Amino acid sequence: MPKMTFINTDGTRLEVDAPIGLSVLEIAHRNNIDLEGACEGSLACSTCHVIIDPEWYEALAEATEDEEDMLDLAFGLTQTSRLGCQIIMTEELNGLTVALPAGTRNMMAGE
Ligand code: FES
């Protein structure tokens, strides 16, 4: 089974099982990761905002226009921001690493 890693806001990393076909949001919820996802994947909020590790960003299917529109409202938007509910796990994404938004600074500082 593929794995993915979440980087928490305090900089700690958590590697979890990432079943194919589940969204990053669903995987986060299964593992008690603090990612809200208020609209449960219907592209009506931006609370599932995650920051993709730059090495992985290009590997993802491109964001739809609707996703881009919601992302514009996300707090702490970055160049590699995506909505977690729109990223569906595939075999190719084994090893995907995403950070929760408030953790960006930690990631940059390598802490
Ligand atoms: S959960 Fe609302 S847009 Fe992803």
mmCIF file of N, CA, C and O and ligand atoms in Angstrom:
data_model
loop_
_atom_site.group_PDB
_atom_site.id
_atom_site.type_symbol
_atom_site.label_atom_id
_atom_site.label_comp_id
_atom_site.label_asym_id
_atom_site.label_seq_id
_atom_site.Cartn_x
_atom_site.Cartn_y
_atom_site.Cartn_z
ATOM 1 N N MET A 1 0.839 -1.195 0.000
ATOM 2 C CA MET A 1 0.000 0.000 0.000
ATOM 3 C C MET A 1 0.879 1.252 0.000
ATOM 4 O O MET A 1 1.867 1.306 0.720
ATOM 5 N N PRO A 2 0.521 2.241 -0.823
ATOM 6 C CA PRO A 2 1.311 3.484 -0.818
ATOM 7 C C PRO A 2 1.292 4.155 0.553
ATOM 8 O O PRO A 2 0.395 3.913 1.363
ATOM 9 N N LYS A 3 2.277 4.986 0.755
ATOM 10 C CA LYS A 3 2.359 5.772 1.997
ATOM 11 C C LYS A 3 2.396 7.239 1.622
ATOM 12 O O LYS A 3 2.783 7.603 0.518
ATOM 13 N N MET A 4 2.028 8.070 2.560
ATOM 14 C CA MET A 4 2.249 9.505 2.390
ATOM 15 C C MET A 4 2.622 10.098 3.732
ATOM 16 O O MET A 4 2.428 9.470 4.774
ATOM 17 N N THR A 5 3.200 11.293 3.686
ATOM 18 C CA THR A 5 3.677 11.922 4.911
ATOM 19 C C THR A 5 3.012 13.281 5.103
ATOM 20 O O THR A 5 2.927 14.074 4.157
ATOM 21 N N PHE A 6 2.528 13.495 6.310
ATOM 22 C CA PHE A 6 2.015 14.817 6.681
ATOM 23 C C PHE A 6 3.049 15.487 7.570
ATOM 24 O O PHE A 6 3.614 14.854 8.459
ATOM 25 N N ILE A 7 3.278 16.790 7.309
ATOM 26 C CA ILE A 7 4.136 17.563 8.194
ATOM 27 C C ILE A 7 3.221 18.466 9.019
ATOM 28 O O ILE A 7 2.502 19.314 8.472
ATOM 29 N N ASN A 8 3.219 18.242 10.307
ATOM 30 C CA ASN A 8 2.341 18.996 11.194
ATOM 31 C C ASN A 8 2.819 20.425 11.366
ATOM 32 O O ASN A 8 3.941 20.771 11.005
ATOM 33 N N THR A 9 1.969 21.242 11.968
ATOM 34 C CA THR A 9 2.314 22.658 12.141
ATOM 35 C C THR A 9 3.508 22.824 13.075
ATOM 36 O O THR A 9 4.178 23.846 13.044
ATOM 37 N N ASP A 10 3.796 21.845 13.903
ATOM 38 C CA ASP A 10 4.970 21.955 14.773
ATOM 39 C C ASP A 10 6.216 21.353 14.125
ATOM 40 O O ASP A 10 7.267 21.236 14.755
ATOM 41 N N GLY A 11 6.083 20.950 12.849
ATOM 42 C CA GLY A 11 7.241 20.448 12.131
ATOM 43 C C GLY A 11 7.436 18.943 12.238
ATOM 44 O O GLY A 11 8.294 18.391 11.564
ATOM 45 N N THR A 12 6.646 18.278 13.063
ATOM 46 C CA THR A 12 6.789 16.830 13.165
ATOM 47 C C THR A 12 6.186 16.172 11.929
ATOM 48 O O THR A 12 5.246 16.694 11.321
ATOM 49 N N ARG A 13 6.754 15.054 11.559
ATOM 50 C CA ARG A 13 6.302 14.350 10.360
ATOM 51 C C ARG A 13 5.607 13.061 10.760
ATOM 52 O O ARG A 13 6.024 12.397 11.702
ATOM 53 N N LEU A 14 4.568 12.740 10.014
ATOM 54 C CA LEU A 14 3.858 11.507 10.289
ATOM 55 C C LEU A 14 3.638 10.766 8.980
ATOM 56 O O LEU A 14 3.012 11.287 8.058
ATOM 57 N N GLU A 15 4.203 9.568 8.883
ATOM 58 C CA GLU A 15 3.994 8.763 7.688
ATOM 59 C C GLU A 15 2.812 7.841 7.931
ATOM 60 O O GLU A 15 2.750 7.179 8.968
ATOM 61 N N VAL A 16 1.903 7.818 6.971
ATOM 62 C CA VAL A 16 0.689 7.013 7.151
ATOM 63 C C VAL A 16 0.408 6.194 5.898
ATOM 64 O O VAL A 16 0.906 6.501 4.815
ATOM 65 N N ASP A 17 -0.432 5.168 6.051
ATOM 66 C CA ASP A 17 -0.889 4.407 4.896
ATOM 67 C C ASP A 17 -1.788 5.296 4.049
ATOM 68 O O ASP A 17 -2.592 6.053 4.591
ATOM 69 N N ALA A 18 -1.645 5.197 2.730
ATOM 70 C CA ALA A 18 -2.425 6.047 1.836
ATOM 71 C C ALA A 18 -3.132 5.180 0.791
ATOM 72 O O ALA A 18 -2.638 4.994 -0.314
ATOM 73 N N PRO A 19 -4.287 4.629 1.154
ATOM 74 C CA PRO A 19 -4.991 3.734 0.232
ATOM 75 C C PRO A 19 -5.325 4.420 -1.092
ATOM 76 O O PRO A 19 -5.769 5.570 -1.100
ATOM 77 N N ILE A 20 -5.094 3.710 -2.196
ATOM 78 C CA ILE A 20 -5.378 4.253 -3.524
ATOM 79 C C ILE A 20 -6.870 4.572 -3.628
ATOM 80 O O ILE A 20 -7.717 3.799 -3.177
ATOM 81 N N GLY A 21 -7.154 5.742 -4.195
ATOM 82 C CA GLY A 21 -8.547 6.140 -4.388
ATOM 83 C C GLY A 21 -9.078 7.052 -3.306
ATOM 84 O O GLY A 21 -10.116 7.679 -3.486
ATOM 85 N N LEU A 22 -8.379 7.117 -2.188
ATOM 86 C CA LEU A 22 -8.802 8.045 -1.140
ATOM 87 C C LEU A 22 -8.153 9.403 -1.373
ATOM 88 O O LEU A 22 -7.063 9.497 -1.919
ATOM 89 N N SER A 23 -8.839 10.460 -0.940
ATOM 90 C CA SER A 23 -8.246 11.797 -1.059
ATOM 91 C C SER A 23 -7.307 12.041 0.113
ATOM 92 O O SER A 23 -7.392 11.373 1.152
ATOM 93 N N VAL A 24 -6.438 13.025 -0.080
ATOM 94 C CA VAL A 24 -5.534 13.400 1.011
ATOM 95 C C VAL A 24 -6.342 13.809 2.244
ATOM 96 O O VAL A 24 -5.967 13.510 3.373
ATOM 97 N N LEU A 25 -7.472 14.454 2.009
ATOM 98 C CA LEU A 25 -8.331 14.842 3.140
ATOM 99 C C LEU A 25 -8.838 13.610 3.890
ATOM 100 O O LEU A 25 -8.781 13.553 5.127
ATOM 101 N N GLU A 26 -9.308 12.622 3.147
ATOM 102 C CA GLU A 26 -9.814 11.404 3.798
ATOM 103 C C GLU A 26 -8.699 10.675 4.550
ATOM 104 O O GLU A 26 -8.913 10.142 5.643
ATOM 105 N N ILE A 27 -7.533 10.663 3.953
ATOM 106 C CA ILE A 27 -6.398 10.000 4.611
ATOM 107 C C ILE A 27 -6.047 10.746 5.897
ATOM 108 O O ILE A 27 -5.789 10.139 6.938
ATOM 109 N N ALA A 28 -6.098 12.081 5.837
ATOM 110 C CA ALA A 28 -5.812 12.879 7.036
ATOM 111 C C ALA A 28 -6.805 12.533 8.140
ATOM 112 O O ALA A 28 -6.420 12.299 9.296
ATOM 113 N N HIS A 29 -8.072 12.464 7.778
ATOM 114 C CA HIS A 29 -9.097 12.188 8.800
ATOM 115 C C HIS A 29 -8.930 10.803 9.409
ATOM 116 O O HIS A 29 -9.120 10.622 10.601
ATOM 117 N N ARG A 30 -8.566 9.839 8.589
ATOM 118 C CA ARG A 30 -8.356 8.483 9.105
ATOM 119 C C ARG A 30 -7.242 8.426 10.138
ATOM 120 O O ARG A 30 -7.152 7.492 10.919
ATOM 121 N N ASN A 31 -6.347 9.400 10.051
ATOM 122 C CA ASN A 31 -5.176 9.369 10.920
ATOM 123 C C ASN A 31 -5.168 10.499 11.944
ATOM 124 O O ASN A 31 -4.128 10.837 12.502
ATOM 125 N N ASN A 32 -6.336 11.062 12.161
ATOM 126 C CA ASN A 32 -6.488 12.139 13.149
ATOM 127 C C ASN A 32 -5.562 13.316 12.907
ATOM 128 O O ASN A 32 -5.075 13.942 13.849
ATOM 129 N N ILE A 33 -5.300 13.592 11.630
ATOM 130 C CA ILE A 33 -4.515 14.770 11.277
ATOM 131 C C ILE A 33 -5.445 15.977 11.345
ATOM 132 O O ILE A 33 -6.604 15.894 10.957
ATOM 133 N N ASP A 34 -4.918 17.080 11.801
ATOM 134 C CA ASP A 34 -5.727 18.258 12.041
ATOM 135 C C ASP A 34 -5.957 19.062 10.753
ATOM 136 O O ASP A 34 -5.441 20.149 10.579
ATOM 137 N N LEU A 35 -6.713 18.472 9.834
ATOM 138 C CA LEU A 35 -7.057 19.137 8.578
ATOM 139 C C LEU A 35 -8.577 19.175 8.550
ATOM 140 O O LEU A 35 -9.218 18.138 8.651
ATOM 141 N N GLU A 36 -9.136 20.371 8.421
ATOM 142 C CA GLU A 36 -10.567 20.466 8.697
ATOM 143 C C GLU A 36 -11.449 19.855 7.599
ATOM 144 O O GLU A 36 -12.154 18.896 7.828
ATOM 145 N N GLY A 37 -11.414 20.447 6.405
ATOM 146 C CA GLY A 37 -12.272 19.904 5.346
ATOM 147 C C GLY A 37 -13.738 20.116 5.624
ATOM 148 O O GLY A 37 -14.549 19.183 5.591
ATOM 149 N N ALA A 38 -14.124 21.364 5.867
ATOM 150 C CA ALA A 38 -15.479 21.677 6.329
ATOM 151 C C ALA A 38 -16.575 21.253 5.361
ATOM 152 O O ALA A 38 -17.664 20.885 5.780
ATOM 153 N N CYS A 39 -16.290 21.295 4.059
ATOM 154 C CA CYS A 39 -17.367 20.961 3.106
ATOM 155 C C CYS A 39 -17.253 19.519 2.626
ATOM 156 O O CYS A 39 -17.963 19.095 1.728
ATOM 157 N N GLU A 40 -16.376 18.764 3.214
ATOM 158 C CA GLU A 40 -16.202 17.344 2.898
ATOM 159 C C GLU A 40 -15.969 17.067 1.426
ATOM 160 O O GLU A 40 -16.527 16.154 0.842
ATOM 161 N N GLY A 41 -15.172 17.916 0.826
ATOM 162 C CA GLY A 41 -14.725 17.617 -0.530
ATOM 163 C C GLY A 41 -15.598 18.163 -1.635
ATOM 164 O O GLY A 41 -15.426 17.784 -2.785
ATOM 165 N N SER A 42 -16.516 19.062 -1.343
ATOM 166 C CA SER A 42 -17.368 19.562 -2.419
ATOM 167 C C SER A 42 -16.912 20.921 -2.950
ATOM 168 O O SER A 42 -17.696 21.638 -3.560
ATOM 169 N N LEU A 43 -15.659 21.265 -2.722
ATOM 170 C CA LEU A 43 -15.077 22.496 -3.263
ATOM 171 C C LEU A 43 -15.852 23.740 -2.858
ATOM 172 O O LEU A 43 -16.058 24.636 -3.652
ATOM 173 N N ALA A 44 -16.296 23.777 -1.625
ATOM 174 C CA ALA A 44 -17.052 24.928 -1.138
ATOM 175 C C ALA A 44 -16.369 25.567 0.064
ATOM 176 O O ALA A 44 -16.978 26.380 0.751
ATOM 177 N N CYS A 45 -15.130 25.196 0.307
ATOM 178 C CA CYS A 45 -14.402 25.830 1.406
ATOM 179 C C CYS A 45 -12.924 25.793 1.024
ATOM 180 O O CYS A 45 -12.567 25.323 -0.046
ATOM 181 N N SER A 46 -12.066 26.270 1.875
ATOM 182 C CA SER A 46 -10.635 26.080 1.594
ATOM 183 C C SER A 46 -9.941 25.569 2.843
ATOM 184 O O SER A 46 -8.738 25.717 3.001
ATOM 185 N N THR A 47 -10.698 24.936 3.707
ATOM 186 C CA THR A 47 -10.131 24.484 4.976
ATOM 187 C C THR A 47 -9.350 23.183 4.850
ATOM 188 O O THR A 47 -8.787 22.709 5.830
ATOM 189 N N CYS A 48 -9.332 22.617 3.655
ATOM 190 C CA CYS A 48 -8.532 21.403 3.463
ATOM 191 C C CYS A 48 -7.208 21.764 2.784
ATOM 192 O O CYS A 48 -6.524 20.896 2.254
ATOM 193 N N HIS A 49 -6.876 23.055 2.795
ATOM 194 C CA HIS A 49 -5.635 23.564 2.189
ATOM 195 C C HIS A 49 -4.402 22.842 2.741
ATOM 196 O O HIS A 49 -4.205 22.776 3.946
ATOM 197 N N VAL A 50 -3.607 22.304 1.834
ATOM 198 C CA VAL A 50 -2.320 21.723 2.228
ATOM 199 C C VAL A 50 -1.246 22.274 1.298
ATOM 200 O O VAL A 50 -1.533 22.725 0.192
ATOM 201 N N ILE A 51 -0.024 22.235 1.760
ATOM 202 C CA ILE A 51 1.102 22.711 0.960
ATOM 203 C C ILE A 51 1.905 21.499 0.525
ATOM 204 O O ILE A 51 2.393 20.725 1.350
ATOM 205 N N ILE A 52 1.971 21.326 -0.781
ATOM 206 C CA ILE A 52 2.628 20.145 -1.338
ATOM 207 C C ILE A 52 4.143 20.354 -1.331
ATOM 208 O O ILE A 52 4.626 21.421 -1.709
ATOM 209 N N ASP A 53 4.854 19.333 -0.952
ATOM 210 C CA ASP A 53 6.308 19.361 -1.088
ATOM 211 C C ASP A 53 6.617 19.689 -2.561
ATOM 212 O O ASP A 53 6.093 19.031 -3.459
ATOM 213 N N PRO A 54 7.441 20.706 -2.810
ATOM 214 C CA PRO A 54 7.717 21.122 -4.195
ATOM 215 C C PRO A 54 8.127 19.962 -5.099
ATOM 216 O O PRO A 54 7.796 19.950 -6.279
ATOM 217 N N GLU A 55 8.805 18.984 -4.553
ATOM 218 C CA GLU A 55 9.221 17.846 -5.375
ATOM 219 C C GLU A 55 8.038 17.034 -5.877
ATOM 220 O O GLU A 55 8.146 16.281 -6.840
ATOM 221 N N TRP A 56 6.926 17.157 -5.196
ATOM 222 C CA TRP A 56 5.752 16.378 -5.555
ATOM 223 C C TRP A 56 4.725 17.157 -6.340
ATOM 224 O O TRP A 56 3.846 16.587 -6.968
ATOM 225 N N TYR A 57 4.834 18.460 -6.289
ATOM 226 C CA TYR A 57 3.778 19.299 -6.855
ATOM 227 C C TYR A 57 3.488 18.953 -8.310
ATOM 228 O O TYR A 57 2.333 18.820 -8.716
ATOM 229 N N GLU A 58 4.543 18.797 -9.095
ATOM 230 C CA GLU A 58 4.379 18.535 -10.529
ATOM 231 C C GLU A 58 3.754 17.173 -10.811
ATOM 232 O O GLU A 58 3.198 16.941 -11.872
ATOM 233 N N ALA A 59 3.875 16.281 -9.863
ATOM 234 C CA ALA A 59 3.362 14.925 -10.083
ATOM 235 C C ALA A 59 1.840 14.861 -9.958
ATOM 236 O O ALA A 59 1.213 13.888 -10.367
ATOM 237 N N LEU A 60 1.253 15.887 -9.423
ATOM 238 C CA LEU A 60 -0.186 15.875 -9.204
ATOM 239 C C LEU A 60 -0.945 16.281 -10.460
ATOM 240 O O LEU A 60 -0.444 17.061 -11.266
ATOM 241 N N ALA A 61 -2.150 15.757 -10.595
ATOM 242 C CA ALA A 61 -3.021 16.218 -11.666
ATOM 243 C C ALA A 61 -3.298 17.699 -11.422
ATOM 244 O O ALA A 61 -3.396 18.139 -10.279
ATOM 245 N N GLU A 62 -3.400 18.458 -12.507
ATOM 246 C CA GLU A 62 -3.566 19.900 -12.344
ATOM 247 C C GLU A 62 -4.868 20.260 -11.649
ATOM 248 O O GLU A 62 -5.878 19.577 -11.793
ATOM 249 N N ALA A 63 -4.816 21.363 -10.917
ATOM 250 C CA ALA A 63 -6.015 21.836 -10.229
ATOM 251 C C ALA A 63 -7.038 22.331 -11.247
ATOM 252 O O ALA A 63 -6.675 22.919 -12.258
ATOM 253 N N THR A 64 -8.296 22.063 -10.982
ATOM 254 C CA THR A 64 -9.355 22.603 -11.843
ATOM 255 C C THR A 64 -9.524 24.090 -11.519
ATOM 256 O O THR A 64 -9.022 24.579 -10.509
ATOM 257 N N GLU A 65 -10.258 24.761 -12.380
ATOM 258 C CA GLU A 65 -10.500 26.175 -12.148
ATOM 259 C C GLU A 65 -11.250 26.393 -10.833
ATOM 260 O O GLU A 65 -10.972 27.337 -10.095
ATOM 261 N N ASP A 66 -12.186 25.521 -10.553
ATOM 262 C CA ASP A 66 -12.951 25.645 -9.301
ATOM 263 C C ASP A 66 -12.028 25.528 -8.092
ATOM 264 O O ASP A 66 -12.171 26.246 -7.116
ATOM 265 N N GLU A 67 -11.087 24.602 -8.190
ATOM 266 C CA GLU A 67 -10.150 24.459 -7.078
ATOM 267 C C GLU A 67 -9.303 25.722 -6.936
ATOM 268 O O GLU A 67 -9.104 26.229 -5.835
ATOM 269 N N GLU A 68 -8.819 26.239 -8.071
ATOM 270 C CA GLU A 68 -8.009 27.467 -8.035
ATOM 271 C C GLU A 68 -8.791 28.607 -7.382
ATOM 272 O O GLU A 68 -8.244 29.369 -6.584
ATOM 273 N N ASP A 69 -10.052 28.711 -7.717
ATOM 274 C CA ASP A 69 -10.874 29.788 -7.159
ATOM 275 C C ASP A 69 -10.965 29.675 -5.647
ATOM 276 O O ASP A 69 -10.853 30.662 -4.927
ATOM 277 N N MET A 70 -11.173 28.456 -5.153
ATOM 278 C CA MET A 70 -11.276 28.274 -3.700
ATOM 279 C C MET A 70 -9.915 28.516 -3.045
ATOM 280 O O MET A 70 -9.828 29.109 -1.977
ATOM 281 N N LEU A 71 -8.865 28.074 -3.735
ATOM 282 C CA LEU A 71 -7.518 28.243 -3.169
ATOM 283 C C LEU A 71 -7.172 29.716 -2.964
ATOM 284 O O LEU A 71 -6.476 30.067 -2.019
ATOM 285 N N ASP A 72 -7.690 30.551 -3.874
ATOM 286 C CA ASP A 72 -7.414 31.979 -3.749
ATOM 287 C C ASP A 72 -7.872 32.521 -2.405
ATOM 288 O O ASP A 72 -7.382 33.541 -1.938
ATOM 289 N N LEU A 73 -8.822 31.841 -1.799
ATOM 290 C CA LEU A 73 -9.355 32.304 -0.509
ATOM 291 C C LEU A 73 -8.620 31.688 0.673
ATOM 292 O O LEU A 73 -8.863 32.036 1.822
ATOM 293 N N ALA A 74 -7.729 30.764 0.380
ATOM 294 C CA ALA A 74 -7.060 30.049 1.475
ATOM 295 C C ALA A 74 -6.060 30.947 2.190
ATOM 296 O O ALA A 74 -5.365 31.749 1.568
ATOM 297 N N PHE A 75 -6.003 30.782 3.462
ATOM 298 C CA PHE A 75 -5.055 31.536 4.281
ATOM 299 C C PHE A 75 -3.656 30.965 4.085
ATOM 300 O O PHE A 75 -3.462 29.759 4.092
ATOM 301 N N GLY A 76 -2.690 31.851 3.880
ATOM 302 C CA GLY A 76 -1.308 31.387 3.763
ATOM 303 C C GLY A 76 -1.007 30.664 2.471
ATOM 304 O O GLY A 76 -0.212 29.728 2.430
ATOM 305 N N LEU A 77 -1.664 31.101 1.398
ATOM 306 C CA LEU A 77 -1.480 30.462 0.088
ATOM 307 C C LEU A 77 -0.004 30.466 -0.339
ATOM 308 O O LEU A 77 0.696 31.451 -0.158
ATOM 309 N N THR A 78 0.445 29.354 -0.910
ATOM 310 C CA THR A 78 1.821 29.279 -1.416
ATOM 311 C C THR A 78 1.801 28.809 -2.872
ATOM 312 O O THR A 78 0.751 28.423 -3.389
ATOM 313 N N GLN A 79 2.968 28.803 -3.488
ATOM 314 C CA GLN A 79 3.101 28.351 -4.883
ATOM 315 C C GLN A 79 2.684 26.901 -5.063
ATOM 316 O O GLN A 79 2.308 26.494 -6.156
ATOM 317 N N THR A 80 2.801 26.128 -4.029
ATOM 318 C CA THR A 80 2.489 24.699 -4.171
ATOM 319 C C THR A 80 1.279 24.308 -3.321
ATOM 320 O O THR A 80 1.151 23.167 -2.904
ATOM 321 N N SER A 81 0.415 25.264 -3.081
ATOM 322 C CA SER A 81 -0.803 24.963 -2.326
ATOM 323 C C SER A 81 -1.803 24.191 -3.175
ATOM 324 O O SER A 81 -1.918 24.415 -4.370
ATOM 325 N N ARG A 82 -2.509 23.284 -2.531
ATOM 326 C CA ARG A 82 -3.623 22.566 -3.172
ATOM 327 C C ARG A 82 -4.690 22.321 -2.121
ATOM 328 O O ARG A 82 -4.456 22.475 -0.926
ATOM 329 N N LEU A 83 -5.851 21.887 -2.606
ATOM 330 C CA LEU A 83 -6.903 21.489 -1.669
ATOM 331 C C LEU A 83 -6.806 19.982 -1.469
ATOM 332 O O LEU A 83 -6.837 19.213 -2.441
ATOM 333 N N GLY A 84 -6.682 19.587 -0.227
ATOM 334 C CA GLY A 84 -6.449 18.176 0.084
ATOM 335 C C GLY A 84 -7.537 17.245 -0.412
ATOM 336 O O GLY A 84 -7.271 16.091 -0.747
ATOM 337 N N CYS A 85 -8.756 17.762 -0.486
ATOM 338 C CA CYS A 85 -9.869 16.888 -0.906
ATOM 339 C C CYS A 85 -9.823 16.597 -2.395
ATOM 340 O O CYS A 85 -10.535 15.725 -2.873
ATOM 341 N N GLN A 86 -8.990 17.345 -3.141
ATOM 342 C CA GLN A 86 -8.947 17.170 -4.594
ATOM 343 C C GLN A 86 -7.763 16.318 -5.036
ATOM 344 O O GLN A 86 -7.584 16.075 -6.225
ATOM 345 N N ILE A 87 -6.950 15.891 -4.110
ATOM 346 C CA ILE A 87 -5.799 15.064 -4.467
ATOM 347 C C ILE A 87 -6.145 13.624 -4.140
ATOM 348 O O ILE A 87 -6.346 13.268 -2.979
ATOM 349 N N ILE A 88 -6.259 12.827 -5.174
ATOM 350 C CA ILE A 88 -6.649 11.432 -4.987
ATOM 351 C C ILE A 88 -5.397 10.558 -5.077
ATOM 352 O O ILE A 88 -4.602 10.685 -6.001
ATOM 353 N N MET A 89 -5.267 9.698 -4.111
ATOM 354 C CA MET A 89 -4.064 8.862 -4.026
ATOM 355 C C MET A 89 -4.007 7.860 -5.173
ATOM 356 O O MET A 89 -4.995 7.228 -5.504
ATOM 357 N N THR A 90 -2.825 7.762 -5.766
ATOM 358 C CA THR A 90 -2.569 6.744 -6.785
ATOM 359 C C THR A 90 -1.249 6.063 -6.435
ATOM 360 O O THR A 90 -0.507 6.543 -5.564
ATOM 361 N N GLU A 91 -0.968 4.992 -7.140
ATOM 362 C CA GLU A 91 0.301 4.278 -6.929
ATOM 363 C C GLU A 91 1.486 5.219 -7.135
ATOM 364 O O GLU A 91 2.466 5.184 -6.400
ATOM 365 N N GLU A 92 1.363 6.071 -8.142
ATOM 366 C CA GLU A 92 2.460 6.998 -8.499
ATOM 367 C C GLU A 92 2.750 7.995 -7.384
ATOM 368 O O GLU A 92 3.831 8.562 -7.312
ATOM 369 N N LEU A 93 1.773 8.242 -6.556
ATOM 370 C CA LEU A 93 1.968 9.246 -5.503
ATOM 371 C C LEU A 93 2.525 8.635 -4.214
ATOM 372 O O LEU A 93 2.570 9.295 -3.179
ATOM 373 N N ASN A 94 2.935 7.398 -4.287
ATOM 374 C CA ASN A 94 3.549 6.765 -3.121
ATOM 375 C C ASN A 94 4.717 7.621 -2.628
ATOM 376 O O ASN A 94 5.644 7.904 -3.393
ATOM 377 N N GLY A 95 4.654 8.059 -1.380
ATOM 378 C CA GLY A 95 5.709 8.900 -0.827
ATOM 379 C C GLY A 95 5.356 10.379 -0.795
ATOM 380 O O GLY A 95 6.118 11.202 -0.272
ATOM 381 N N LEU A 96 4.187 10.717 -1.325
ATOM 382 C CA LEU A 96 3.725 12.110 -1.333
ATOM 383 C C LEU A 96 3.883 12.750 0.055
ATOM 384 O O LEU A 96 3.589 12.124 1.073
ATOM 385 N N THR A 97 4.375 13.975 0.050
ATOM 386 C CA THR A 97 4.567 14.687 1.311
ATOM 387 C C THR A 97 3.868 16.034 1.240
ATOM 388 O O THR A 97 4.058 16.791 0.289
ATOM 389 N N VAL A 98 3.025 16.299 2.226
ATOM 390 C CA VAL A 98 2.308 17.579 2.274
ATOM 391 C C VAL A 98 2.431 18.163 3.673
ATOM 392 O O VAL A 98 2.526 17.436 4.659
ATOM 393 N N ALA A 99 2.426 19.496 3.729
ATOM 394 C CA ALA A 99 2.501 20.168 5.027
ATOM 395 C C ALA A 99 1.180 20.855 5.326
ATOM 396 O O ALA A 99 0.491 21.328 4.415
ATOM 397 N N LEU A 100 0.820 20.904 6.590
ATOM 398 C CA LEU A 100 -0.338 21.685 7.005
ATOM 399 C C LEU A 100 0.092 23.151 6.993
ATOM 400 O O LEU A 100 1.228 23.467 7.358
ATOM 401 N N PRO A 101 -0.772 24.054 6.558
ATOM 402 C CA PRO A 101 -0.372 25.429 6.249
ATOM 403 C C PRO A 101 0.472 26.144 7.300
ATOM 404 O O PRO A 101 1.486 26.725 6.943
ATOM 405 N N ALA A 102 0.108 26.102 8.555
ATOM 406 C CA ALA A 102 0.863 26.876 9.532
ATOM 407 C C ALA A 102 2.258 26.315 9.747
ATOM 408 O O ALA A 102 3.082 26.928 10.422
ATOM 409 N N GLY A 103 2.547 25.165 9.140
ATOM 410 C CA GLY A 103 3.854 24.547 9.310
ATOM 411 C C GLY A 103 4.868 24.947 8.262
ATOM 412 O O GLY A 103 6.010 24.505 8.310
ATOM 413 N N THR A 104 4.462 25.809 7.342
ATOM 414 C CA THR A 104 5.357 26.168 6.238
ATOM 415 C C THR A 104 6.707 26.663 6.733
ATOM 416 O O THR A 104 7.733 26.296 6.210
ATOM 417 N N ARG A 105 6.655 27.536 7.704
ATOM 418 C CA ARG A 105 7.903 28.144 8.155
ATOM 419 C C ARG A 105 8.852 27.066 8.692
ATOM 420 O O ARG A 105 10.027 27.092 8.418
ATOM 421 N N ASN A 106 8.287 26.129 9.414
ATOM 422 C CA ASN A 106 9.123 25.046 9.938
ATOM 423 C C ASN A 106 9.756 24.253 8.803
ATOM 424 O O ASN A 106 10.923 23.899 8.859
ATOM 425 N N MET A 107 8.935 24.006 7.762
ATOM 426 C CA MET A 107 9.432 23.207 6.652
ATOM 427 C C MET A 107 10.590 23.940 5.979
ATOM 428 O O MET A 107 11.610 23.361 5.656
ATOM 429 N N MET A 108 10.402 25.257 5.779
ATOM 430 C CA MET A 108 11.423 26.052 5.110
ATOM 431 C C MET A 108 12.731 26.061 5.935
ATOM 432 O O MET A 108 13.813 26.052 5.393
ATOM 433 N N ALA A 109 12.564 26.113 7.230
ATOM 434 C CA ALA A 109 13.748 26.207 8.095
ATOM 435 C C ALA A 109 14.361 24.846 8.317
ATOM 436 O O ALA A 109 15.427 24.724 8.923
ATOM 437 N N GLY A 110 13.678 23.801 7.842
ATOM 438 C CA GLY A 110 14.187 22.463 7.984
ATOM 439 C C GLY A 110 14.200 21.970 9.424
ATOM 440 O O GLY A 110 14.994 21.113 9.787
ATOM 441 N N GLU A 111 13.316 22.511 10.227
ATOM 442 C CA GLU A 111 13.295 22.102 11.634
ATOM 443 C C GLU A 111 12.511 20.824 11.810
ATOM 444 O O GLU A 111 11.574 20.578 11.087
HETATM 445 S S1 FES B 1 -13.003 20.087 2.010
HETATM 446 FE FE1 FES B 1 -13.898 21.921 1.306
HETATM 447 S S2 FES B 1 -12.793 22.298 -0.498
HETATM 448 FE FE2 FES B 1 -11.837 20.547 0.289
#
